[in-house]
Coordinates of C-alpha atoms in Angstrom, one line a residue:
M1 CA -8.2 101.4 32.7
S2 CA -7.6 99.5 36.3
P3 CA -5.5 97.0 36.5
R4 CA -8.5 95.1 37.8
M5 CA -10.3 95.4 34.6
Y6 CA -7.2 94.6 32.7
S7 CA -7.0 91.5 34.8
L8 CA -10.9 90.5 34.4
H9 CA -10.6 90.8 30.6
Y10 CA -7.3 88.3 30.7
F11 CA -9.4 86.2 33.1
I12 CA -12.4 85.7 30.3
K13 CA -10.4 85.2 27.8
A14 CA -8.8 82.1 29.7
A15 CA -12.3 81.0 30.4
V16 CA -12.8 80.9 26.8
L17 CA -9.5 78.8 26.0
F18 CA -10.0 76.3 28.8
G19 CA -13.7 75.8 27.8
F20 CA -12.5 75.2 24.5
A21 CA -10.0 72.9 25.5
M22 CA -12.3 70.9 27.9
Y23 CA -15.0 70.3 24.9
I24 CA -12.5 68.7 23.1
V25 CA -11.6 66.7 26.1
H26 CA -15.2 65.6 26.4
L27 CA -15.8 64.8 22.8
V28 CA -12.5 62.5 22.7
K29 CA -13.3 60.7 26.1
T30 CA -17.2 60.2 24.8
E31 CA -16.0 59.1 21.3
N32 CA -18.6 61.9 19.7
I33 CA -15.5 63.3 18.1
L34 CA -16.3 61.2 15.3
F35 CA -19.5 62.8 14.6
Y36 CA -17.6 65.9 13.4
I37 CA -14.4 65.0 12.1
A38 CA -12.8 61.8 10.4
P39 CA -10.4 59.6 12.5
R40 CA -7.4 61.0 10.7
M41 CA -8.1 64.4 12.1
I42 CA -8.1 63.1 15.7
D43 CA -4.8 64.0 16.5
Y44 CA -4.5 67.3 15.1
V45 CA -7.6 68.5 17.4
K46 CA -6.1 66.7 20.4
W47 CA -2.9 68.9 19.8
S48 CA -5.5 71.8 19.5
A49 CA -6.8 71.5 23.1
V50 CA -3.2 71.3 24.4
A51 CA -2.5 74.7 22.8
F52 CA -5.9 76.2 24.1
Y53 CA -4.6 74.8 27.4
A54 CA -1.3 76.2 26.9
I55 CA -2.5 80.0 26.0
A56 CA -5.1 80.0 28.7
V57 CA -2.8 79.4 31.2
Y58 CA -0.6 82.3 30.2
Q59 CA -3.7 84.5 29.9
V60 CA -4.2 83.7 33.6
Y61 CA -0.4 84.7 34.2
L62 CA -1.2 87.9 32.5
A63 CA -4.1 88.3 35.1
I64 CA -2.4 87.7 37.7
R65 CA 0.4 90.5 36.7
A66 CA -2.4 92.6 35.7
F67 CA -3.9 92.7 39.0
L68 CA -0.9 92.9 40.9
G69 CA -0.4 96.2 38.7
S70 CA 2.2 95.4 36.2
A71 CA 2.2 98.0 33.7
A72 CA 2.9 95.9 30.3
A73 CA 1.6 92.8 31.3
C74 CA 2.3 91.1 27.9
D75 CA 6.3 92.2 28.0
C76 CA 5.2 93.9 24.5
D77 CA 5.1 97.4 23.2
H78 CA 1.7 96.9 21.5
D79 CA -1.6 98.4 23.2
H80 CA -3.8 95.5 24.1
T81 CA -6.2 98.2 26.0
P82 CA -9.7 96.4 26.0
S83 CA -12.6 98.5 25.2
S84 CA -14.6 100.1 27.6
S85 CA -17.8 99.5 26.3
L86 CA -20.1 96.8 27.9
L87 CA -22.3 96.1 24.7
K88 CA -19.2 95.6 22.3
N89 CA -17.5 93.2 25.0
T90 CA -20.8 91.4 25.6
V91 CA -21.1 90.8 21.8
I92 CA -17.2 89.6 21.1
Y93 CA -16.9 87.5 24.0
G94 CA -20.4 85.8 23.5
L95 CA -19.3 85.1 19.9
F96 CA -17.1 82.5 21.6
F97 CA -19.2 81.5 24.7
F98 CA -22.6 80.9 22.8
P99 CA -21.1 78.3 20.4
L100 CA -19.4 76.9 23.5
L101 CA -22.4 76.7 25.8
L102 CA -24.1 75.2 22.6
G103 CA -21.4 72.5 22.5
F104 CA -22.0 71.1 25.9
L105 CA -25.6 71.4 26.3
L106 CA -27.1 70.1 22.6
P107 CA -26.9 66.4 22.2
D108 CA -24.1 65.2 19.8
S109 CA -26.1 63.2 16.8
S110 CA -25.0 62.0 13.5
M111 CA -26.4 62.8 10.3
G112 CA -29.5 61.3 8.4
S113 CA -32.1 61.6 6.3
S114 CA -33.0 65.3 6.7
L115 CA -29.7 66.4 5.5
A116 CA -29.5 64.1 2.8
A117 CA -32.6 65.8 1.5
K118 CA -31.0 68.7 1.6
K119 CA -27.3 67.6 0.0
G120 CA -28.9 65.4 -2.3
M121 CA -28.7 61.5 -1.8
N122 CA -25.7 60.3 -4.7
L123 CA -27.2 57.1 -6.1
S124 CA -24.0 56.7 -8.9
S125 CA -21.0 57.0 -6.9
S126 CA -19.1 56.2 -10.1
A127 CA -20.4 59.3 -11.7
N128 CA -17.3 60.5 -9.3
V129 CA -14.6 58.7 -11.5
K130 CA -12.7 60.7 -14.1
K131 CA -12.2 59.3 -17.1
D132 CA -9.7 59.4 -19.5
P133 CA -10.7 60.5 -22.9
A134 CA -7.5 59.7 -24.8
A135 CA -8.1 55.9 -23.8
A136 CA -8.7 53.7 -27.0
V137 CA -12.1 52.0 -26.6
P138 CA -11.8 48.4 -28.4
A139 CA -13.7 47.9 -31.2
A140 CA -16.4 44.9 -32.0
P141 CA -15.2 42.6 -34.6
S142 CA -17.5 43.3 -38.0
P143 CA -19.4 40.2 -39.1
A144 CA -17.1 40.1 -42.1
S145 CA -13.8 39.5 -40.0
P146 CA -14.7 37.1 -37.2
A147 CA -12.4 37.2 -34.2
P148 CA -9.3 34.8 -34.5
S149 CA -10.1 31.4 -33.5
G150 CA -9.5 30.7 -29.6
S151 CA -9.7 34.4 -28.8
S152 CA -12.3 36.3 -27.9
P153 CA -14.0 39.9 -28.7
A154 CA -12.3 42.4 -26.3
A155 CA -15.1 44.2 -24.2
P156 CA -15.9 47.7 -24.4
G157 CA -14.2 50.3 -21.8
P158 CA -16.5 52.0 -19.2
G159 CA -18.6 54.3 -20.9
A160 CA -19.7 58.3 -20.4
S161 CA -21.9 57.1 -17.6
G162 CA -19.3 55.5 -15.3
Q163 CA -20.6 52.1 -16.4
A164 CA -19.5 49.3 -18.6
A165 CA -21.1 49.2 -21.8
P166 CA -22.4 46.0 -22.8
A167 CA -20.4 43.6 -25.2
P168 CA -21.9 43.8 -28.9
A169 CA -24.4 41.2 -29.5
Q170 CA -23.3 37.6 -30.7
T171 CA -24.8 34.4 -31.1
P172 CA -24.9 32.7 -27.8
P173 CA -23.4 29.1 -27.2
P174 CA -24.8 25.9 -27.1
A175 CA -26.7 26.1 -23.2
S176 CA -24.6 23.3 -22.2
S177 CA -21.6 25.2 -23.1
Q178 CA -22.3 28.5 -21.1
P179 CA -20.6 28.9 -17.9
P180 CA -22.8 28.6 -14.8
A181 CA -23.2 32.1 -12.9
P182 CA -21.1 32.2 -9.8
D183 CA -24.1 31.9 -7.4
G184 CA -25.2 28.5 -9.0
S185 CA -27.7 30.0 -11.1
S186 CA -27.9 29.5 -14.9
G187 CA -27.9 33.2 -16.0
G188 CA -28.2 36.9 -14.8
I189 CA -24.8 37.5 -14.5
A190 CA -22.0 38.4 -17.2
A191 CA -20.2 35.0 -17.8
P192 CA -16.2 35.6 -18.3
S193 CA -15.1 35.6 -21.6
A194 CA -14.3 32.2 -23.6
S195 CA -10.6 32.6 -22.5
G196 CA -11.6 33.2 -19.2
N197 CA -9.8 36.3 -18.7
L198 CA -11.5 38.9 -16.3
D199 CA -9.4 41.3 -18.1
D200 CA -11.7 41.4 -20.9
M201 CA -14.7 41.9 -18.2
F202 CA -13.3 44.7 -16.6
P203 CA -11.5 46.8 -18.9
S204 CA -9.7 49.7 -17.5
D205 CA -7.8 53.4 -18.1
K206 CA -5.2 54.9 -15.9
F207 CA -8.2 56.6 -13.7
T208 CA -10.2 53.0 -13.4
E209 CA -7.0 50.4 -12.8
H210 CA -7.4 49.9 -9.6
Y211 CA -11.2 49.9 -9.6
A212 CA -10.8 47.0 -12.3
K213 CA -8.4 45.2 -10.1
Y214 CA -11.2 45.4 -7.0
A215 CA -14.0 44.6 -9.2
K216 CA -12.3 41.0 -10.4
Q217 CA -11.9 40.3 -6.5
L218 CA -15.6 40.6 -6.1
Y219 CA -16.4 39.1 -8.8
K220 CA -15.0 36.0 -7.7
G221 CA -16.9 35.7 -4.4
S222 CA -20.3 34.4 -3.4
I223 CA -21.1 37.8 -2.3
I224 CA -20.0 40.9 -2.2
P225 CA -19.6 42.8 1.6
V226 CA -20.0 46.3 1.6
K227 CA -17.2 46.8 4.6
E228 CA -17.3 50.2 6.0
D229 CA -13.4 50.7 5.6
L230 CA -13.8 50.0 1.9
Y231 CA -17.9 51.4 1.4
I232 CA -17.2 54.1 -1.4
E233 CA -14.5 52.1 -3.0
T234 CA -17.1 49.2 -3.2
L235 CA -20.1 51.1 -4.3
T236 CA -18.1 53.3 -7.1
T237 CA -16.6 49.2 -8.3
V238 CA -20.0 48.0 -8.5
D239 CA -21.5 51.1 -10.3
L240 CA -18.8 51.1 -12.6
Y241 CA -19.2 47.8 -13.9
L242 CA -22.5 47.6 -13.0
D243 CA -23.7 45.2 -16.2
Q244 CA -21.3 42.7 -15.1
F245 CA -22.4 42.5 -11.7
I246 CA -26.3 42.4 -12.3
G247 CA -27.2 39.2 -10.6
K248 CA -24.6 38.9 -7.9
K249 CA -25.7 38.8 -4.4
I250 CA -24.6 42.1 -1.9
E251 CA -25.0 42.8 1.5
M252 CA -24.7 46.5 3.3
T253 CA -25.7 48.3 6.1
G254 CA -26.7 51.8 6.6
F255 CA -29.7 54.3 7.5
V256 CA -33.1 54.3 5.5
Y257 CA -33.6 57.3 3.3
R258 CA -36.8 58.2 1.4
Q259 CA -37.8 61.0 -1.2
E260 CA -41.3 61.4 -2.7
S261 CA -40.5 60.3 -6.3
M262 CA -39.7 56.7 -4.5
K263 CA -42.5 53.8 -4.8
D264 CA -44.1 52.4 -1.5
N265 CA -41.6 49.2 -2.0
Q266 CA -38.8 51.7 -2.3
F267 CA -36.1 53.2 -0.2
V268 CA -32.1 54.2 0.1
V269 CA -29.7 52.5 2.4
G270 CA -27.1 54.6 2.7
R271 CA -24.1 56.8 4.7
F272 CA -22.7 59.7 4.9
S273 CA -18.9 59.8 3.4
I274 CA -16.3 62.5 4.5
Q275 CA -13.3 63.5 3.5
C276 CA -12.2 65.8 6.5
C277 CA -14.9 66.9 8.8
S278 CA -18.8 67.3 8.5
A279 CA -18.9 70.5 6.7
D280 CA -17.7 68.1 3.8
A281 CA -20.1 65.2 4.4
S282 CA -21.6 63.8 1.3
P283 CA -24.6 61.1 1.4
F284 CA -24.3 58.0 -0.8
G285 CA -26.4 54.9 -1.1
V286 CA -28.2 52.1 -3.4
L287 CA -31.9 52.3 -4.2
V288 CA -33.4 49.1 -2.2
E289 CA -36.7 47.3 -3.6
Y290 CA -38.8 45.6 -1.1
D291 CA -42.4 44.8 -0.4
R292 CA -42.0 45.4 3.1
A293 CA -40.0 48.5 2.9
K294 CA -43.0 50.7 4.9
N295 CA -42.2 48.6 7.7
F296 CA -38.6 50.4 8.3
A297 CA -39.0 54.1 9.6
D298 CA -36.5 56.9 8.4
D299 CA -33.1 57.0 9.8
S300 CA -33.5 53.4 11.2
W301 CA -30.2 51.3 10.1
V302 CA -30.8 48.0 8.9
T303 CA -28.7 45.5 7.2
V304 CA -29.9 44.6 3.4
T305 CA -28.9 41.6 1.5
G306 CA -30.2 40.8 -2.5
S307 CA -29.0 41.0 -6.0
I308 CA -27.8 43.2 -8.0
Q309 CA -30.0 45.1 -10.9
K310 CA -30.3 47.9 -12.7
T311 CA -33.3 50.6 -12.9
R312 CA -34.1 53.8 -13.8
F313 CA -34.7 56.8 -11.4
N314 CA -34.8 60.2 -12.4
D315 CA -33.6 59.8 -15.5
M316 CA -30.4 57.8 -14.5
D317 CA -29.5 54.0 -15.0
I318 CA -28.6 53.2 -11.5
M319 CA -28.2 50.3 -9.0
M320 CA -30.5 48.6 -7.2
I321 CA -30.6 45.8 -4.8
K322 CA -33.8 43.3 -5.1
V323 CA -34.0 42.5 -1.2
E324 CA -33.9 38.9 -0.4
K325 CA -33.3 39.9 3.4
V326 CA -33.7 42.9 5.5
V327 CA -32.6 42.8 9.2
K328 CA -32.6 45.8 11.8
A329 CA -29.1 46.8 12.7
E330 CA -27.4 49.0 15.4
P331 CA -25.8 52.2 14.0
A332 CA -22.0 51.9 13.3
K333 CA -20.0 53.2 16.4
A334 CA -18.5 55.2 13.6
Q335 CA -21.6 56.1 11.8
Y336 CA -20.1 58.0 8.8
V337 CA -17.3 56.5 6.2
Y338 CA -14.1 58.0 4.8
P339 CA -11.8 57.1 1.7
N340 CA -9.4 54.6 1.8
P341 CA -6.1 55.7 1.7
D342 CA -4.6 52.6 1.1
F343 CA -7.0 51.9 -1.9
G344 CA -4.7 51.0 -5.0
S345 CA -1.5 51.1 -3.1

């Protein structure tokens, strides 16, 4: 093969590497890189662009040496003779140029309802929490053995469904002695134990102790904000202790998602959770019930405020928001949510 053909192949390789380096730079400058990877991975991708650029410069150097007739352009003993087949070379280089071309030509967009339908919307985030089979569940006091005076019966731990099991039926105290709900209403929210200890309301094991601690913080507030930096952690905590949070107000933002089995007054407000990159994305959301649900199109972004309820959907007990207010929202700058590395630390 002539030196010029060697040089041409080196220049093509350099062009491919320069192309990928420039594409990464483009994604970083436009911040569209957040459509593809988690923020913690961005620095690694930036360094890969530097590596692509450095290797491309080296390929240009080899191309110049080959063009000038150097017999061993890369200064090694390996045979780097390119294929002389035009078809083979076109296919090989096309495997790199084609996706690069698509990257520059196609618009960068976030994942939405169509992908959520394929992956399946997760409406019970607590199902992913491990359970400790050795954790003892406190036994309810028998009628013949009432609890000692001044103490309260221990609440059972989270059940197999990932939700806290309801306390055993007891004779309710007089209405005047019942503590009011945090939102000022007379009922609908599980009240603290007679001792006022939230530990009885939010029992935990070694896998759920962080969620129990966070649940106590959420319970004390008048409204539960589902913030982006604690999106999955908040939904998992509320879902894990759903019975205790029934009636509490919650506010969250996400895209609208529907599936055929939902009623006309229902939709899901959800977000995609990413561990590393878009390849491992999973949609998580909460079922919403609203009389004017049809006013909001699929994939439109909304902020929902309402009270937490429990309903049955697809043979599962799940959390539902009984809507008090829905407003249109602008898509978040980072439309995906990510596990919080500081949660539980």
